[in-house]
Amino acid sequence: MVIELMKAHASVRDYKEKQLSQEEVSELVEAAQHAATSHFVQAYSIIWVTDPEKRRKLGELSSNAKQMEGAGAVFLMCADYNRLQHAGRLQGQEIVFDRAENLIVAVTDVGLLAQNLALAAESKGYGICYIGGVRNNMEAISELVGLPEGVFPVYGLTVGVPNEANGVKPRLPVEAILHENEYNEAKYETILPEYDSTIEAYYASRGSNQKTATWTQQMADFLRKPRREDLKGILAKKGYHFK
């Protein structure tokens, strides 16, 4: 059942040596393409990185060497208005994509595409993991795989045969994210401490990588200072000016 498969998701960071074939990758990507896309623009592209040296360098640049070198397939999930520029020129027009709206559309399209790919892969028994670390060195990675103006990596996605099963990390309760008719922040005073207790118990019970931490503590530590402050400038070089 699809819902049970979705609820069983856990990130996989350790894979067996089996590499995905061209046929397997094509099947996953074709399934991914059937995700919803704003106004049918399909503002995305996927770079399938198979070259061992490029994978090694990508692992270094994203601080994820083990995954990038050990996965059965490594994908860079990219926002892409370059192809749309070509489409416009076929019609004798220059398209405009330097608005904030265009950025939101592209990143949303990539997210829907990637989640479809991930679900398709998990339905085949593969494990997956998103790699946000590709944004640590976006310019160098763009150069590594030849990304032109209008194209940038949003995240990496590794796929492969899991070396071991991971437990499902408890998500926030439904009532924390579902608001009826109006946004209700008052409920967080009760829900968040309860969720902290759930997460703390989860970390303490794990078979490996046990730790003492709560969700609010982790979020406060993670978000207390800006991250990747160079991204606005890098995206401007790619043609995204947030106008």
CSV table of N, CA and C in Angstrom, one decimal, residues 73-201:
chain,number,residue,atom,x,y,z
A,73,ALA,N,23.3,4.9,-7.2
A,73,ALA,CA,23.1,5.9,-8.2
A,73,ALA,C,23.1,7.3,-7.5
A,74,VAL,N,23.7,8.2,-8.1
A,74,VAL,CA,23.9,9.6,-7.5
A,74,VAL,C,23.3,10.6,-8.5
A,75,PHE,N,22.3,11.3,-8.0
A,75,PHE,CA,21.6,12.3,-8.9
A,75,PHE,C,21.8,13.7,-8.3
A,76,LEU,N,22.0,14.7,-9.1
A,76,LEU,CA,21.9,16.1,-8.7
A,76,LEU,C,20.5,16.6,-9.3
A,77,MET,N,19.7,17.0,-8.3
A,77,MET,CA,18.3,17.5,-8.7
A,77,MET,C,18.4,19.0,-8.9
A,78,CYS,N,18.2,19.5,-10.1
A,78,CYS,CA,18.5,20.8,-10.4
A,78,CYS,C,17.3,21.6,-10.9
A,79,ALA,N,17.2,22.9,-10.4
A,79,ALA,CA,16.3,23.8,-11.0
A,79,ALA,C,16.8,24.2,-12.4
A,80,ASP,N,15.9,24.4,-13.4
A,80,ASP,CA,16.4,24.6,-14.7
A,80,ASP,C,15.5,25.5,-15.6
A,81,TYR,N,15.9,26.7,-15.8
A,81,TYR,CA,15.3,27.6,-16.8
A,81,TYR,C,16.0,27.7,-18.1
A,82,ASN,N,17.2,27.0,-18.2
A,82,ASN,CA,17.9,27.0,-19.5
A,82,ASN,C,17.1,26.4,-20.6
A,83,ARG,N,16.5,25.2,-20.3
A,83,ARG,CA,15.7,24.6,-21.4
A,83,ARG,C,14.6,25.4,-21.8
A,84,LEU,N,14.0,26.2,-20.9
A,84,LEU,CA,12.9,27.1,-21.2
A,84,LEU,C,13.3,28.3,-22.0
A,85,GLN,N,14.6,28.7,-21.8
A,85,GLN,CA,15.1,29.7,-22.6
A,85,GLN,C,15.2,29.2,-24.1
A,86,HIS,N,15.6,28.0,-24.3
A,86,HIS,CA,15.7,27.4,-25.6
A,86,HIS,C,14.2,27.4,-26.2
A,87,ALA,N,13.3,27.0,-25.4
A,87,ALA,CA,11.9,26.9,-25.9
A,87,ALA,C,11.4,28.3,-26.3
A,88,GLY,N,11.7,29.3,-25.5
A,88,GLY,CA,11.3,30.7,-25.9
A,88,GLY,C,12.0,31.1,-27.2
A,89,ARG,N,13.2,30.8,-27.4
A,89,ARG,CA,13.9,31.2,-28.6
A,89,ARG,C,13.3,30.5,-29.9
A,90,LEU,N,12.8,29.3,-29.7
A,90,LEU,CA,12.2,28.7,-30.8
A,90,LEU,C,11.0,29.4,-31.3
A,91,GLN,N,10.4,30.2,-30.4
A,91,GLN,CA,9.2,31.0,-30.7
A,91,GLN,C,9.6,32.5,-30.9
A,92,GLY,N,10.9,32.8,-31.0
A,92,GLY,CA,11.4,34.1,-31.2
A,92,GLY,C,11.2,35.0,-30.1
A,93,GLN,N,11.2,34.5,-28.8
A,93,GLN,CA,11.1,35.3,-27.6
A,93,GLN,C,12.2,35.0,-26.6
A,94,GLU,N,12.5,36.0,-25.8
A,94,GLU,CA,13.4,35.8,-24.7
A,94,GLU,C,12.6,35.7,-23.4
A,95,ILE,N,12.7,34.6,-22.7
A,95,ILE,CA,11.9,34.4,-21.5
A,95,ILE,C,12.5,35.2,-20.3
A,96,VAL,N,11.7,35.5,-19.4
A,96,VAL,CA,12.2,36.2,-18.1
A,96,VAL,C,12.1,35.2,-17.0
A,97,PHE,N,13.2,35.0,-16.3
A,97,PHE,CA,13.1,34.0,-15.2
A,97,PHE,C,13.8,34.6,-13.9
A,98,ASP,N,14.1,35.9,-13.9
A,98,ASP,CA,14.9,36.4,-12.8
A,98,ASP,C,14.0,36.9,-11.6
A,99,ARG,N,12.7,36.6,-11.6
A,99,ARG,CA,11.8,37.0,-10.6
A,99,ARG,C,11.8,36.0,-9.4
A,100,ALA,N,11.4,36.4,-8.2
A,100,ALA,CA,11.3,35.5,-7.1
A,100,ALA,C,10.3,34.4,-7.4
A,101,GLU,N,9.2,34.7,-8.1
A,101,GLU,CA,8.2,33.7,-8.4
A,101,GLU,C,8.8,32.6,-9.2
A,102,ASN,N,9.7,32.9,-10.2
A,102,ASN,CA,10.3,31.9,-11.0
A,102,ASN,C,11.1,30.9,-10.1
A,103,LEU,N,11.8,31.5,-9.2
A,103,LEU,CA,12.7,30.7,-8.3
A,103,LEU,C,11.8,29.7,-7.5
A,104,ILE,N,10.7,30.2,-6.9
A,104,ILE,CA,9.8,29.4,-6.2
A,104,ILE,C,9.2,28.3,-7.0
A,105,VAL,N,8.8,28.6,-8.3
A,105,VAL,CA,8.3,27.6,-9.2
A,105,VAL,C,9.3,26.5,-9.4
A,106,ALA,N,10.5,26.9,-9.7
A,106,ALA,CA,11.6,25.9,-10.1
A,106,ALA,C,11.9,25.0,-8.9
A,107,VAL,N,12.1,25.6,-7.7
A,107,VAL,CA,12.4,24.8,-6.5
A,107,VAL,C,11.2,23.9,-6.1
A,108,THR,N,10.0,24.3,-6.3
A,108,THR,CA,8.9,23.5,-6.0
A,108,THR,C,8.8,22.3,-7.0
A,109,ASP,N,9.0,22.6,-8.3
A,109,ASP,CA,9.0,21.6,-9.3
A,109,ASP,C,10.1,20.5,-9.0
A,110,VAL,N,11.3,21.0,-8.6
A,110,VAL,CA,12.3,20.0,-8.3
A,110,VAL,C,12.0,19.2,-7.1
A,111,GLY,N,11.3,19.8,-6.1
A,111,GLY,CA,10.9,19.0,-4.9
A,111,GLY,C,9.9,17.9,-5.2
A,112,LEU,N,8.9,18.3,-6.0
A,112,LEU,CA,7.9,17.3,-6.4
A,112,LEU,C,8.5,16.2,-7.3
A,113,LEU,N,9.4,16.5,-8.2
A,113,LEU,CA,10.1,15.5,-9.0
A,113,LEU,C,10.9,14.6,-8.1
A,114,ALA,N,11.7,15.2,-7.2
A,114,ALA,CA,12.6,14.4,-6.4
A,114,ALA,C,11.8,13.4,-5.5
A,115,GLN,N,10.7,13.9,-4.9
A,115,GLN,CA,9.9,13.0,-4.0
A,115,GLN,C,9.3,11.9,-4.8
A,116,ASN,N,8.8,12.2,-6.0
A,116,ASN,CA,8.3,11.1,-6.9
A,116,ASN,C,9.4,10.1,-7.2
A,117,LEU,N,10.6,10.5,-7.5
A,117,LEU,CA,11.7,9.6,-7.7
A,117,LEU,C,12.0,8.8,-6.5
A,118,ALA,N,12.1,9.5,-5.3
A,118,ALA,CA,12.3,8.8,-4.1
A,118,ALA,C,11.3,7.7,-3.8
A,119,LEU,N,10.0,8.0,-4.0
A,119,LEU,CA,9.0,7.0,-3.7
A,119,LEU,C,9.0,5.9,-4.7
A,120,ALA,N,9.3,6.2,-6.0
A,120,ALA,CA,9.5,5.1,-7.0
A,120,ALA,C,10.6,4.2,-6.6
A,121,ALA,N,11.7,4.8,-6.2
A,121,ALA,CA,12.9,4.0,-5.8
A,121,ALA,C,12.5,3.1,-4.6
A,122,GLU,N,11.9,3.7,-3.6
A,122,GLU,CA,11.5,2.9,-2.4
A,122,GLU,C,10.5,1.8,-2.7
A,123,SER,N,9.7,2.0,-3.7
A,123,SER,CA,8.7,1.0,-4.1
A,123,SER,C,9.4,-0.2,-4.7
A,124,LYS,N,10.7,0.0,-5.2
A,124,LYS,CA,11.5,-1.1,-5.8
A,124,LYS,C,12.4,-1.7,-4.8
A,125,GLY,N,12.3,-1.3,-3.5
A,125,GLY,CA,13.1,-1.9,-2.4
A,125,GLY,C,14.4,-1.1,-2.2
A,126,TYR,N,14.7,0.0,-2.9
A,126,TYR,CA,15.9,0.8,-2.7
A,126,TYR,C,15.7,1.7,-1.6
A,127,GLY,N,16.8,2.2,-1.0
A,127,GLY,CA,16.8,3.2,0.0
A,127,GLY,C,17.3,4.5,-0.7
A,128,ILE,N,17.0,5.7,-0.1
A,128,ILE,CA,17.3,6.9,-0.7
A,128,ILE,C,17.8,7.9,0.5
A,129,CYS,N,18.5,8.9,0.0
A,129,CYS,CA,18.8,10.0,1.0
A,129,CYS,C,19.0,11.3,0.2
A,130,TYR,N,18.4,12.4,0.7
A,130,TYR,CA,18.6,13.7,0.1
A,130,TYR,C,20.0,14.3,0.6
A,131,ILE,N,20.7,15.0,-0.2
A,131,ILE,CA,22.0,15.6,0.2
A,131,ILE,C,21.9,17.1,0.0
A,132,GLY,N,21.6,17.8,1.0
A,132,GLY,CA,21.6,19.3,1.0
A,132,GLY,C,23.0,19.8,0.9
A,133,GLY,N,24.0,19.0,1.2
A,133,GLY,CA,25.4,19.5,1.2
A,133,GLY,C,25.9,20.0,-0.1
A,134,VAL,N,25.1,19.7,-1.2
A,134,VAL,CA,25.6,20.1,-2.5
A,134,VAL,C,25.5,21.7,-2.6
A,135,ARG,N,24.7,22.3,-1.7
A,135,ARG,CA,24.7,23.7,-1.7
A,135,ARG,C,25.8,24.4,-0.9
A,136,ASN,N,26.7,23.5,-0.3
A,136,ASN,CA,27.9,24.1,0.3
A,136,ASN,C,28.8,24.7,-0.7
A,137,ASN,N,28.9,24.1,-1.8
A,137,ASN,CA,29.8,24.5,-2.9
A,137,ASN,C,29.1,24.5,-4.2
A,138,MET,N,28.1,25.3,-4.3
A,138,MET,CA,27.2,25.3,-5.5
A,138,MET,C,28.0,25.7,-6.8
A,139,GLU,N,28.9,26.7,-6.7
A,139,GLU,CA,29.6,27.1,-7.9
A,139,GLU,C,30.5,26.0,-8.4
A,140,ALA,N,31.3,25.4,-7.5
A,140,ALA,CA,32.2,24.4,-7.8
A,140,ALA,C,31.5,23.1,-8.4
A,141,ILE,N,30.4,22.8,-7.8
A,141,ILE,CA,29.6,21.6,-8.3
A,141,ILE,C,29.0,22.0,-9.7
A,142,SER,N,28.6,23.2,-9.8
A,142,SER,CA,28.0,23.6,-11.2
A,142,SER,C,29.1,23.5,-12.2
A,143,GLU,N,30.3,23.9,-11.9
A,143,GLU,CA,31.4,23.7,-12.8
A,143,GLU,C,31.8,22.3,-13.1
A,144,LEU,N,31.7,21.5,-12.1
A,144,LEU,CA,32.1,20.1,-12.2
A,144,LEU,C,31.2,19.3,-13.2
A,145,VAL,N,29.9,19.7,-13.2
A,145,VAL,CA,29.0,19.0,-14.1
A,145,VAL,C,28.5,19.9,-15.2
A,146,GLY,N,29.1,21.0,-15.4
A,146,GLY,CA,28.7,21.9,-16.5
A,146,GLY,C,27.4,22.5,-16.5
A,147,LEU,N,26.9,23.0,-15.4
A,147,LEU,CA,25.6,23.6,-15.4
A,147,LEU,C,25.7,25.0,-15.9
A,148,PRO,N,24.9,25.4,-16.9
A,148,PRO,CA,24.9,26.7,-17.5
A,148,PRO,C,24.0,27.7,-16.8
A,149,GLU,N,23.9,28.9,-17.3
A,149,GLU,CA,23.0,29.9,-16.7
A,149,GLU,C,21.6,29.4,-16.6
A,150,GLY,N,20.9,29.7,-15.5
A,150,GLY,CA,19.5,29.2,-15.3
A,150,GLY,C,19.4,27.8,-14.7
A,151,VAL,N,20.6,27.2,-14.4
A,151,VAL,CA,20.5,25.8,-13.8
A,151,VAL,C,21.4,25.8,-12.6
A,152,PHE,N,20.8,25.3,-11.5
A,152,PHE,CA,21.6,25.2,-10.3
A,152,PHE,C,21.1,23.9,-9.5
A,153,PRO,N,22.0,23.3,-8.7
A,153,PRO,CA,21.6,22.1,-7.9
A,153,PRO,C,20.9,22.5,-6.7
A,154,VAL,N,19.7,21.9,-6.5
A,154,VAL,CA,19.0,22.2,-5.3
A,154,VAL,C,19.4,21.2,-4.1
A,155,TYR,N,19.6,20.0,-4.5
A,155,TYR,CA,20.1,19.0,-3.6
A,155,TYR,C,20.5,17.8,-4.4
A,156,GLY,N,21.3,16.9,-3.7
A,156,GLY,CA,21.6,15.6,-4.3
A,156,GLY,C,20.6,14.6,-3.8
A,157,LEU,N,20.6,13.5,-4.5
A,157,LEU,CA,19.7,12.4,-4.1
A,157,LEU,C,20.5,11.1,-4.4
A,158,THR,N,20.8,10.3,-3.4
A,158,THR,CA,21.4,9.0,-3.5
A,158,THR,C,20.4,7.9,-3.4
A,159,VAL,N,20.6,6.9,-4.2
A,159,VAL,CA,19.7,5.7,-4.3
A,159,VAL,C,20.6,4.5,-4.3
A,160,GLY,N,20.1,3.4,-3.6
A,160,GLY,CA,20.9,2.2,-3.7
A,160,GLY,C,20.2,1.1,-2.8
A,161,VAL,N,20.8,-0.1,-2.8
A,161,VAL,CA,20.4,-1.2,-2.0
A,161,VAL,C,20.9,-0.9,-0.6
A,162,PRO,N,20.0,-0.8,0.4
A,162,PRO,CA,20.4,-0.5,1.8
A,162,PRO,C,21.3,-1.6,2.4
A,163,ASN,N,22.4,-1.2,3.1
A,163,ASN,CA,23.2,-2.1,3.7
A,163,ASN,C,22.6,-2.6,5.0
A,164,GLU,N,21.8,-1.7,5.6
A,164,GLU,CA,21.1,-2.1,6.8
A,164,GLU,C,19.8,-1.3,6.9
A,165,ALA,N,18.8,-1.8,7.6
A,165,ALA,CA,17.6,-1.1,7.8
A,165,ALA,C,17.7,0.0,8.9
A,166,ASN,N,17.1,1.1,8.7
A,166,ASN,CA,17.1,2.2,9.7
A,166,ASN,C,15.6,2.3,10.2
A,167,GLY,N,15.6,2.7,11.5
A,167,GLY,CA,14.3,2.9,12.1
A,167,GLY,C,13.6,4.2,11.6
A,168,VAL,N,12.3,4.3,11.6
A,168,VAL,CA,11.6,5.5,11.2
A,168,VAL,C,11.6,6.5,12.3
A,169,LYS,N,12.1,7.7,12.0
A,169,LYS,CA,12.2,8.8,13.0
A,169,LYS,C,10.8,9.4,13.2
A,170,PRO,N,10.3,9.5,14.4
A,170,PRO,CA,9.0,10.0,14.6
A,170,PRO,C,8.8,11.4,14.1
A,171,ARG,N,7.8,11.7,13.4
A,171,ARG,CA,7.5,13.0,12.9
A,171,ARG,C,6.7,13.8,13.9
A,172,LEU,N,6.6,15.1,13.7
A,172,LEU,CA,5.7,15.9,14.5
A,172,LEU,C,4.3,15.3,14.4
A,173,PRO,N,3.5,15.4,15.5
A,173,PRO,CA,2.1,14.9,15.4
A,173,PRO,C,1.3,15.7,14.4
A,174,VAL,N,0.3,15.0,13.8
A,174,VAL,CA,-0.5,15.7,12.7
A,174,VAL,C,-1.1,17.0,13.2
A,175,GLU,N,-1.5,17.0,14.5
A,175,GLU,CA,-2.1,18.3,15.0
A,175,GLU,C,-1.1,19.4,15.1
A,176,ALA,N,0.2,19.1,15.0
A,176,ALA,CA,1.2,20.2,15.1
A,176,ALA,C,1.2,21.0,13.7
A,177,ILE,N,0.9,20.3,12.6
A,177,ILE,CA,1.1,20.9,11.3
A,177,ILE,C,-0.3,21.1,10.6
A,178,LEU,N,-1.3,20.5,11.1
A,178,LEU,CA,-2.6,20.7,10.5
A,178,LEU,C,-3.5,21.7,11.3
A,179,HIS,N,-3.8,22.9,10.6
A,179,HIS,CA,-4.6,23.9,11.2
A,179,HIS,C,-5.9,24.0,10.5
A,180,GLU,N,-7.0,24.1,11.2
A,180,GLU,CA,-8.3,24.2,10.6
A,180,GLU,C,-8.8,25.6,10.5
A,181,ASN,N,-9.0,26.1,9.3
A,181,ASN,CA,-9.5,27.5,9.1
A,181,ASN,C,-8.6,28.6,9.5
A,182,GLU,N,-7.9,28.5,10.6
A,182,GLU,CA,-7.0,29.6,11.0
A,182,GLU,C,-5.7,29.0,11.6
A,183,TYR,N,-4.6,29.7,11.5
A,183,TYR,CA,-3.3,29.3,12.1
A,183,TYR,C,-3.4,29.4,13.6
A,184,ASN,N,-3.1,28.3,14.3
A,184,ASN,CA,-3.1,28.3,15.8
A,184,ASN,C,-1.8,28.0,16.4
A,185,GLU,N,-1.1,29.1,16.8
A,185,GLU,CA,0.3,28.8,17.3
A,185,GLU,C,0.2,28.5,18.8
A,186,ALA,N,-0.9,28.8,19.5
A,186,ALA,CA,-1.0,28.6,20.9
A,186,ALA,C,-0.8,27.1,21.3
A,187,LYS,N,-1.2,26.2,20.4
A,187,LYS,CA,-1.0,24.8,20.7
A,187,LYS,C,0.4,24.3,20.8
A,188,TYR,N,1.3,25.1,20.3
A,188,TYR,CA,2.7,24.6,20.3
A,188,TYR,C,3.3,24.6,21.7
A,189,GLU,N,2.7,25.4,22.6
A,189,GLU,CA,3.2,25.4,24.0
A,189,GLU,C,3.0,24.0,24.7
A,190,THR,N,2.0,23.2,24.2
A,190,THR,CA,1.8,21.9,24.7
A,190,THR,C,2.4,20.8,23.8
A,191,ILE,N,2.2,21.0,22.5
A,191,ILE,CA,2.7,19.9,21.6
A,191,ILE,C,4.2,19.8,21.5
A,192,LEU,N,4.9,20.9,21.5
A,192,LEU,CA,6.4,20.8,21.3
A,192,LEU,C,7.1,20.1,22.5
A,193,PRO,N,6.7,20.4,23.7
A,193,PRO,CA,7.4,19.7,24.8
A,193,PRO,C,7.1,18.2,24.8
A,194,GLU,N,5.8,17.8,24.4
A,194,GLU,CA,5.5,16.4,24.2
A,194,GLU,C,6.3,15.7,23.1
A,195,TYR,N,6.5,16.5,22.0
A,195,TYR,CA,7.2,15.9,20.9
A,195,TYR,C,8.7,15.8,21.3
A,196,ASP,N,9.2,16.7,22.1
A,196,ASP,CA,10.6,16.6,22.6
A,196,ASP,C,10.8,15.3,23.4
A,197,SER,N,9.8,15.0,24.2
A,197,SER,CA,9.9,13.7,24.9
A,197,SER,C,10.0,12.5,24.0
A,198,THR,N,9.1,12.5,23.0
A,198,THR,CA,9.1,11.5,22.0
A,198,THR,C,10.4,11.3,21.3
A,199,ILE,N,11.0,12.4,20.8
A,199,ILE,CA,12.3,12.4,20.1
A,199,ILE,C,13.4,12.0,21.0
A,200,GLU,N,13.4,12.4,22.3
A,200,GLU,CA,14.4,12.1,23.2
A,200,GLU,C,14.4,10.5,23.5
A,201,ALA,N,13.2,10.0,23.6
A,201,ALA,CA,13.1,8.5,23.8
A,201,ALA,C,13.6,7.8,22.6
